[in-house]
Short mmCIF file of C-alpha atoms in Angstrom, two decimals:
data_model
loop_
_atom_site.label_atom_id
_atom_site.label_comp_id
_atom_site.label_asym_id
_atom_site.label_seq_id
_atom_site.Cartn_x
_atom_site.Cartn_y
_atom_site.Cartn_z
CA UNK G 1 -3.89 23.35 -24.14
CA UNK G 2 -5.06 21.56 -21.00
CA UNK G 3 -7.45 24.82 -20.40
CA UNK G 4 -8.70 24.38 -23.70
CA UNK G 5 -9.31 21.17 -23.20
CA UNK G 6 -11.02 21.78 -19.79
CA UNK G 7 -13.38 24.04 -21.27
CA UNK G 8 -14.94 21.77 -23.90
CA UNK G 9 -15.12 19.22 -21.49
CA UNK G 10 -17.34 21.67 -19.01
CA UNK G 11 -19.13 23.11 -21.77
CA UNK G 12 -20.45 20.84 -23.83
CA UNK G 13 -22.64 17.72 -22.33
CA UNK G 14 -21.58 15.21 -25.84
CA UNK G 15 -17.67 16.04 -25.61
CA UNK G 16 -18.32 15.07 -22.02
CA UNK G 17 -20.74 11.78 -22.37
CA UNK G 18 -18.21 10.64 -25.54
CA UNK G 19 -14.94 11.52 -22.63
CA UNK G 20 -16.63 9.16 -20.54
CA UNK G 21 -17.76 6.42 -22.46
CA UNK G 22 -14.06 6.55 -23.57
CA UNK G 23 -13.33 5.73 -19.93
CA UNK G 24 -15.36 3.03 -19.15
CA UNK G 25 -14.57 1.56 -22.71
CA UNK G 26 -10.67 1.52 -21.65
CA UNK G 27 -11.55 0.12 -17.71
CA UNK G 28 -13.35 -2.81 -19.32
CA UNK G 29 -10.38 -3.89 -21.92
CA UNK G 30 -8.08 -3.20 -19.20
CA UNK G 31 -10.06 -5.95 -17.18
CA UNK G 32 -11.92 -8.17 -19.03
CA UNK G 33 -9.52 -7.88 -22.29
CA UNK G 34 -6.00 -8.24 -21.24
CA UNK G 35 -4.55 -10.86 -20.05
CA UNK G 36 -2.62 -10.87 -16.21
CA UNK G 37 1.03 -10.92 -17.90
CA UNK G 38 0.02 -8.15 -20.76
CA UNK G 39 -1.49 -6.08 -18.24
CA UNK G 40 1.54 -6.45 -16.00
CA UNK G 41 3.80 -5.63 -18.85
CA UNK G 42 1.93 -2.82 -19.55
CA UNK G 43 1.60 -1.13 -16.32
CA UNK G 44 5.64 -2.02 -16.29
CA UNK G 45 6.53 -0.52 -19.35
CA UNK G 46 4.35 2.72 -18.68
CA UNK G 47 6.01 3.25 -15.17
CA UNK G 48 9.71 2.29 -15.76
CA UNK G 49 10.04 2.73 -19.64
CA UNK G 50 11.70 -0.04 -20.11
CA UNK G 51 10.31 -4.05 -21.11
CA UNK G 52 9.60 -6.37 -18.60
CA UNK G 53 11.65 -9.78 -18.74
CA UNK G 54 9.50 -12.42 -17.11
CA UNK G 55 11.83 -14.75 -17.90
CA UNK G 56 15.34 -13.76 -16.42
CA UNK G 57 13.99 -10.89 -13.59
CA UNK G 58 17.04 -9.20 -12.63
CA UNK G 59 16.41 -5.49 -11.45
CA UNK G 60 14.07 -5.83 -8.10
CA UNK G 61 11.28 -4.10 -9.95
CA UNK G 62 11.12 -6.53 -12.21
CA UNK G 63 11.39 -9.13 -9.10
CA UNK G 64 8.43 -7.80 -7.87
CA UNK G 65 6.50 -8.21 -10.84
CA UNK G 66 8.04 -11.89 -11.42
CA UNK G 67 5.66 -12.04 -7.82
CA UNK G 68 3.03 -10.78 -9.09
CA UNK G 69 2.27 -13.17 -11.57
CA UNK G 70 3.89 -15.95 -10.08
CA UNK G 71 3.72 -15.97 -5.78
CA UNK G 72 0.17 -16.97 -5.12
CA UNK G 73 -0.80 -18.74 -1.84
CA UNK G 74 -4.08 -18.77 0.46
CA UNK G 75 -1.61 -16.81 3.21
CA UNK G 76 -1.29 -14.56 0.45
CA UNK G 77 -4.84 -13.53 0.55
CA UNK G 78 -5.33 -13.77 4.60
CA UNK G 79 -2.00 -10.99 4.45
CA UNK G 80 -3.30 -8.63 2.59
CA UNK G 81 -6.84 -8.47 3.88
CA UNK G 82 -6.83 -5.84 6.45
CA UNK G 83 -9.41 -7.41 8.71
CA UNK G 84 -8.27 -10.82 8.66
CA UNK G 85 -4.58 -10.24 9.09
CA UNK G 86 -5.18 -9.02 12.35
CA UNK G 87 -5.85 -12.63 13.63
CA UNK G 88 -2.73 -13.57 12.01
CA UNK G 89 -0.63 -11.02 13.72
CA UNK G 90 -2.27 -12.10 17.07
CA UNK G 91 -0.78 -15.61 16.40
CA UNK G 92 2.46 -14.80 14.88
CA UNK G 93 3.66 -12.15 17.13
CA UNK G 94 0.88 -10.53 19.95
CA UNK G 95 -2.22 -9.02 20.08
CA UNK G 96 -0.73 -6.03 21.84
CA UNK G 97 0.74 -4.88 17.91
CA UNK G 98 -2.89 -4.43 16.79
CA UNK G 99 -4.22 -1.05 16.20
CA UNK G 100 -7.28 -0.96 18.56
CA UNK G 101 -10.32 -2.01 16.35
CA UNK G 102 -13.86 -0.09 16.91
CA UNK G 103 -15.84 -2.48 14.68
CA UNK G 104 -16.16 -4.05 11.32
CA UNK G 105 -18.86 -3.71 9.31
CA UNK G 106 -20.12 -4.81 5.43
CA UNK G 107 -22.55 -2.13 5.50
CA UNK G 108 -21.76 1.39 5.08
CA UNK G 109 -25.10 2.35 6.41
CA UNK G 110 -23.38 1.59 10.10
CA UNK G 111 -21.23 4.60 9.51
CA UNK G 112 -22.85 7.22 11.77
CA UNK G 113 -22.68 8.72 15.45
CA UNK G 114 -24.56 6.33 16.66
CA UNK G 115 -21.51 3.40 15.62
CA UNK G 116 -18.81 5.80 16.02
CA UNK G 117 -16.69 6.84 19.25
CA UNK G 118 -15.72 10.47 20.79
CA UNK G 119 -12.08 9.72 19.85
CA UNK G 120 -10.56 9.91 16.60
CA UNK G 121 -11.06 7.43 14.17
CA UNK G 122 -9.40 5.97 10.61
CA UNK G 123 -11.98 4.41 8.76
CA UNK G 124 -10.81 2.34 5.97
CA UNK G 125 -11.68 -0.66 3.87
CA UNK G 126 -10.16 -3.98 4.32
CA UNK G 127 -9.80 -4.97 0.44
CA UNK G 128 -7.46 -2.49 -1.12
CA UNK G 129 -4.98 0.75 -0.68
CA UNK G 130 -6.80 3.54 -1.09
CA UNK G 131 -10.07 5.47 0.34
CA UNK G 132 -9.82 5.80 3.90
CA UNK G 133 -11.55 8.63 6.01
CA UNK G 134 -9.96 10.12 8.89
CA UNK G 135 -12.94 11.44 11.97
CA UNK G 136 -11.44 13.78 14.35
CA UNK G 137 -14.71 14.83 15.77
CA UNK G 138 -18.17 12.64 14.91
CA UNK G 139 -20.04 15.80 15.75
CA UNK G 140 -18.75 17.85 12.21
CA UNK G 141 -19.23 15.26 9.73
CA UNK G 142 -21.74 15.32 7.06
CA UNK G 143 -22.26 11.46 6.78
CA UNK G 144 -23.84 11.02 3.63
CA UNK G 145 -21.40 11.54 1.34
CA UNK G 146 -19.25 9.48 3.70
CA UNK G 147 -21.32 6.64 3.46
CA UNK G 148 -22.04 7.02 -0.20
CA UNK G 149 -18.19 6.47 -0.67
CA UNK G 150 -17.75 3.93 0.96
CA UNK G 151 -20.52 1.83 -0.71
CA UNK G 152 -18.67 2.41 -3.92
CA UNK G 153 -15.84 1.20 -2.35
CA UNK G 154 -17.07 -2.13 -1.38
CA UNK G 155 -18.22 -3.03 -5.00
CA UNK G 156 -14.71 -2.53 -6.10
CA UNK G 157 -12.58 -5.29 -6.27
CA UNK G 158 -8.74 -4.29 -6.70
CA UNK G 159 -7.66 -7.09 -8.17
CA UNK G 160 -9.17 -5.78 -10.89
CA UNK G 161 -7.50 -2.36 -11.10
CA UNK G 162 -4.01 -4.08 -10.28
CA UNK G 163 -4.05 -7.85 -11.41
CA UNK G 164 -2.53 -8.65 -8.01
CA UNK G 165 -4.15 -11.73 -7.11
CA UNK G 166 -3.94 -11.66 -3.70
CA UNK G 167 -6.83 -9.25 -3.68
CA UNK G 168 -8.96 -11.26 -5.78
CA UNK G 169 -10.75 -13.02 -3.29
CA UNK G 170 -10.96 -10.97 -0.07
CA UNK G 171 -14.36 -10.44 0.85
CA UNK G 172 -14.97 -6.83 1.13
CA UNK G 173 -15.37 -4.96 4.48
CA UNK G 174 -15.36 -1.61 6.48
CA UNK G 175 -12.72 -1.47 9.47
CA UNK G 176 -12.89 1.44 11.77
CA UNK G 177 -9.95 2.04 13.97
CA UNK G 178 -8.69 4.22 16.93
CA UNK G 179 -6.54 6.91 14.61
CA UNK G 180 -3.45 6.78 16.09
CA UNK G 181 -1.92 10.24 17.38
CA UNK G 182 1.56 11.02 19.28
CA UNK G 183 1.60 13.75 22.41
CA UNK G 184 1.84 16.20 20.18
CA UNK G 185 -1.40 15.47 18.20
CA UNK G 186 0.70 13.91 14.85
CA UNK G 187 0.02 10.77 12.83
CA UNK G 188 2.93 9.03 13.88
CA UNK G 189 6.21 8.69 11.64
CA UNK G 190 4.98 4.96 9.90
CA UNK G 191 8.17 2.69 9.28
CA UNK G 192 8.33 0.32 5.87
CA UNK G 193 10.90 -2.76 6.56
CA UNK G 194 11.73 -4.37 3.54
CA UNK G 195 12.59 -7.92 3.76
CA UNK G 196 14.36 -10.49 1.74
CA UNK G 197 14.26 -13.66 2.10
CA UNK G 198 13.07 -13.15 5.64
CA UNK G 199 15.55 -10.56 6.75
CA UNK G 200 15.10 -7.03 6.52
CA UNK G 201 17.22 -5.02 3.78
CA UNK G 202 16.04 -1.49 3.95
CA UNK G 203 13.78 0.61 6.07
CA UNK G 204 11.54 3.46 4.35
CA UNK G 205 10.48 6.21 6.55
CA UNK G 206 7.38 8.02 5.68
CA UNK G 207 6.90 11.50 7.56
CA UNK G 208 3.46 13.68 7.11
CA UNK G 209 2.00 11.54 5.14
CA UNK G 210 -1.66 12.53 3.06
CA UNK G 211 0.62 16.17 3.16
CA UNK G 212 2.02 18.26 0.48
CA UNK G 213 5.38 17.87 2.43
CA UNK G 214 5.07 14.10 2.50
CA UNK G 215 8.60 12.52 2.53
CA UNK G 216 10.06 9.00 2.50
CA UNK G 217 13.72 8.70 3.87
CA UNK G 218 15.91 5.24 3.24
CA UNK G 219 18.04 3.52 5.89
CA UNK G 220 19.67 -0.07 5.81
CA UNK G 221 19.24 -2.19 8.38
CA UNK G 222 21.97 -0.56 10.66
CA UNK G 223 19.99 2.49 10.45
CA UNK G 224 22.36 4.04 8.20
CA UNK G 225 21.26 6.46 5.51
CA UNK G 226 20.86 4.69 1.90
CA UNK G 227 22.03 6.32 -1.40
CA UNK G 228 18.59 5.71 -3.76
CA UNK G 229 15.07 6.46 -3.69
CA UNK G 230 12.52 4.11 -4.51
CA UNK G 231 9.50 6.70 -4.51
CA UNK G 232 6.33 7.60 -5.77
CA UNK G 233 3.78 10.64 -6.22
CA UNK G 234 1.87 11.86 -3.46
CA UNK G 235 -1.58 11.78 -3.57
CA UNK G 236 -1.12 15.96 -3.52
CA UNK G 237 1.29 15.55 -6.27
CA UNK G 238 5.10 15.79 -6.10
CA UNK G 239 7.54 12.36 -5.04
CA UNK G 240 7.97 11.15 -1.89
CA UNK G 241 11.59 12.22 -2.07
CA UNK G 242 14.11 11.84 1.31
CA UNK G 243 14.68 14.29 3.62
CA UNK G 244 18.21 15.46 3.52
CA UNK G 245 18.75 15.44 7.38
CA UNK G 246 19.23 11.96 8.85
CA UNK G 247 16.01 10.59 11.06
CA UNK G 248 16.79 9.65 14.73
CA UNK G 249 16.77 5.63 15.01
CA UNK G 250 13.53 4.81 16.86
CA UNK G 251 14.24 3.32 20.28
CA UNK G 252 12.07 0.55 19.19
CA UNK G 253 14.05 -0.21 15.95
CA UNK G 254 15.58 -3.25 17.05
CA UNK G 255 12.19 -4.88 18.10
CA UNK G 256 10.98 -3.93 14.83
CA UNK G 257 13.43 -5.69 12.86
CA UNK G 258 12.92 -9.07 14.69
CA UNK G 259 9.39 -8.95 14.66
CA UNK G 260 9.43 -8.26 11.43
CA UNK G 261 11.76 -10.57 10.53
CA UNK G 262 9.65 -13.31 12.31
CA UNK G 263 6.44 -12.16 10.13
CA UNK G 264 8.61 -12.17 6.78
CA UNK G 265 9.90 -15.80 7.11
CA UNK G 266 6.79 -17.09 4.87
CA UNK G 267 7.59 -15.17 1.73
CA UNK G 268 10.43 -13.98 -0.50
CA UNK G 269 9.56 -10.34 -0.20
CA UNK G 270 7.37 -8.64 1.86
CA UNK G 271 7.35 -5.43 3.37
CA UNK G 272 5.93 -4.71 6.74
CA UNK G 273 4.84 -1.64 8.06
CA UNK G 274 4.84 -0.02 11.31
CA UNK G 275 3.45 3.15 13.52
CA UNK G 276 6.10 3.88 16.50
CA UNK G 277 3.27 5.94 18.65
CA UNK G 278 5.57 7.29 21.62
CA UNK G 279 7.69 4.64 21.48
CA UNK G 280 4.77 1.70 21.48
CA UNK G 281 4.72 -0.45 18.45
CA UNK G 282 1.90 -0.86 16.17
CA UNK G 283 1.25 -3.15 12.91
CA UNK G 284 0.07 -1.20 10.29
CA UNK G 285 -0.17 -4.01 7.36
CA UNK G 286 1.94 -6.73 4.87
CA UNK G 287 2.25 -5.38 1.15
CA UNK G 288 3.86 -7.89 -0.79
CA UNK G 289 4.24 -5.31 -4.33
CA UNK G 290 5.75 -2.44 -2.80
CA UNK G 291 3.85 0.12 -5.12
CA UNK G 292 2.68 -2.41 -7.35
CA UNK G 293 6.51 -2.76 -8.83
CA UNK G 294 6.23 0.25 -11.29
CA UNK G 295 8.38 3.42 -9.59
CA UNK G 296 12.02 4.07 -10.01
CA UNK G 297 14.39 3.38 -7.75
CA UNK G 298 17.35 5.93 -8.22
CA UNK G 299 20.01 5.91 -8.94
CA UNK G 300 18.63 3.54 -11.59
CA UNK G 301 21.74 1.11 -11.19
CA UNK G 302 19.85 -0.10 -7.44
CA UNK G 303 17.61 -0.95 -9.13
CA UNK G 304 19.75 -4.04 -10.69
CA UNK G 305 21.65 -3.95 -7.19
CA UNK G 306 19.22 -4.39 -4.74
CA UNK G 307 17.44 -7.12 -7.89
CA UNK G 308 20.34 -9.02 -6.83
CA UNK G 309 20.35 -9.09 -3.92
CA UNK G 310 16.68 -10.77 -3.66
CA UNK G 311 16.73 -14.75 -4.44
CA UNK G 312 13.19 -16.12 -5.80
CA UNK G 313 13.70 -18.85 -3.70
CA UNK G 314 9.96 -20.46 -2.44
CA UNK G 315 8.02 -18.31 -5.04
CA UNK G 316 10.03 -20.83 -7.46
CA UNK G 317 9.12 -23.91 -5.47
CA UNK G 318 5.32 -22.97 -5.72
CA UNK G 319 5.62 -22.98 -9.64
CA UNK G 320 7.45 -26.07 -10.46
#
């Protein structure tokens, strides 16, 4: 059926035109039509299948989106812009965390050889999740349709796609960074701590990611393995699902936990990633939705669990 689908689509310019007006139809009711809380419930509903209760959050997922609608500070918005955050690390915990920036940029017209090192480089946006472009060598890229993307990308405002407010007013940038590599030529293994409260509760590992073979492993705080899942599709389709062998604690893990524990003391929940780059430390950012709230964490009953175990403790000061 899909094939048949496909085919019309391909084949005939009106099925296609009427396919996307469709599209942009659905984008602008999504945005301009619904309101924050219907969209949330929506997005809830479609990812968990079951109804969101605003009113008496229980399960964590439906913590998170509690959050979402309901945590909403200007530290919010400095945290999750990619750019700005950096100044905030510097203060909170050391410069030496950062990821070495090349340069920042609101123009995507600076993306070229001339702007660009000889190492490898990440190039990313400051403003949302998704869209980065990773240069190994300057030399073999086509920049046009590099630059073209990226110009796109700066018009978007995520907020939009998400409701997550603390994307709503970041002003949109490029950020090009050294692209981390171990001795062996590997993205590093990038480390999730989850905290509570201000203390970390779980640890997702993510191994080869932007891979078909992408994996995310769970540990508690002792480094010892978890028994759920909270995972998502890949962007090459699949879920992120654990490895079955256990992960070797990181030498490092026990600075990670206090700095992170020292950068979560501002919020309810936030998770905070790191890169562990032959055993050096590197910040890689503050989500505050782990994926937005919407995937499953199985066994579905840690879901309620690990709901408990999170107290909505300053987000509930803010509203009253």
């Amino acid at each position: 059926m899909k094939k048949f689908f496909k085919k019309i689509y391909r084949s005939s310019p009106i099925i296609k035109n009427l396919f996307l007006t469709g599209l942009k139809l659905r984008k602008y009711y999504r945005i301009h039509c619904l309101s924050e809380e219907a969209f949330t419930k929506k997005k809830f509903k479609e990812g968990l299948g079951y109804d969101l209760d605003l009113e008496n959050p229980i399960s964590l997922n439906e913590k998170i989106n509690w959050l979402i609608l309901n945590d909403r500070t200007p530290l919010h918005t400095l945290c999750a812009d990619k750019f700005k955050v950096r100044e905030h690390i510097s203060k909170k915990i050391g410069s030496q965390y950062l990821v070495p920036l090349v340069f920042h940029t609101e123009s995507a017209s600076d993306l070229s050889n001339k702007n660009i090192p000889d190492y490898p480089v990440i190039i990313k946006t400051n403003h949302n999740s998704f869209g980065y472009e990773i240069i190994n060598n300057k030399y073999d890229i086509n920049w046009d349709p590099i630059r073209e993307k990226f110009q796109k990308l700066l018009k978007i405002n995520y907020y939009d796609a998400s409701k997550q407010w603390q994307y709503k007013n970041i002003k949109p940038l490029i950020i090009v960074e050294k692209l981390l590599k171990d001795s062996d030529g590997n993205i590093p293994k990038d480390y999730k701590l989850h905290c509570f409260n201000g203390l970390v509760r779980m640890v997702s590992v993510d191994i080869n990611r932007s891979k078909p073979t992408h994996s995310r492993s769970w540990y508690n705080k002792n480094w010892k393995k978890e028994p759920y899942s909270w995972s998502n599709k890949r962007r090459t389709g699949g879920f992120t699902d654990p490895l079955q062998e256990e992960l070797e604690k990181p030498a490092s893990f026990d600075l990670m936990i206090k700095l992170s524990e020292k950068l979560a003391q501002d919020f309810d929940y936030v998770r905070v990633d790191w890169y562990n780059l032959d055993g050096k430390l590197y910040f890689g950012e503050l989500t505050f939705h782990h994926s937005g709230g919407r995937c499953p964490i199985l066994p579905k009953e840690w879901d309620v669990k690990l709901g408990e175990e999170l107290v909505l403790i300053k987000s509930k000061q803010l509203t009253n």
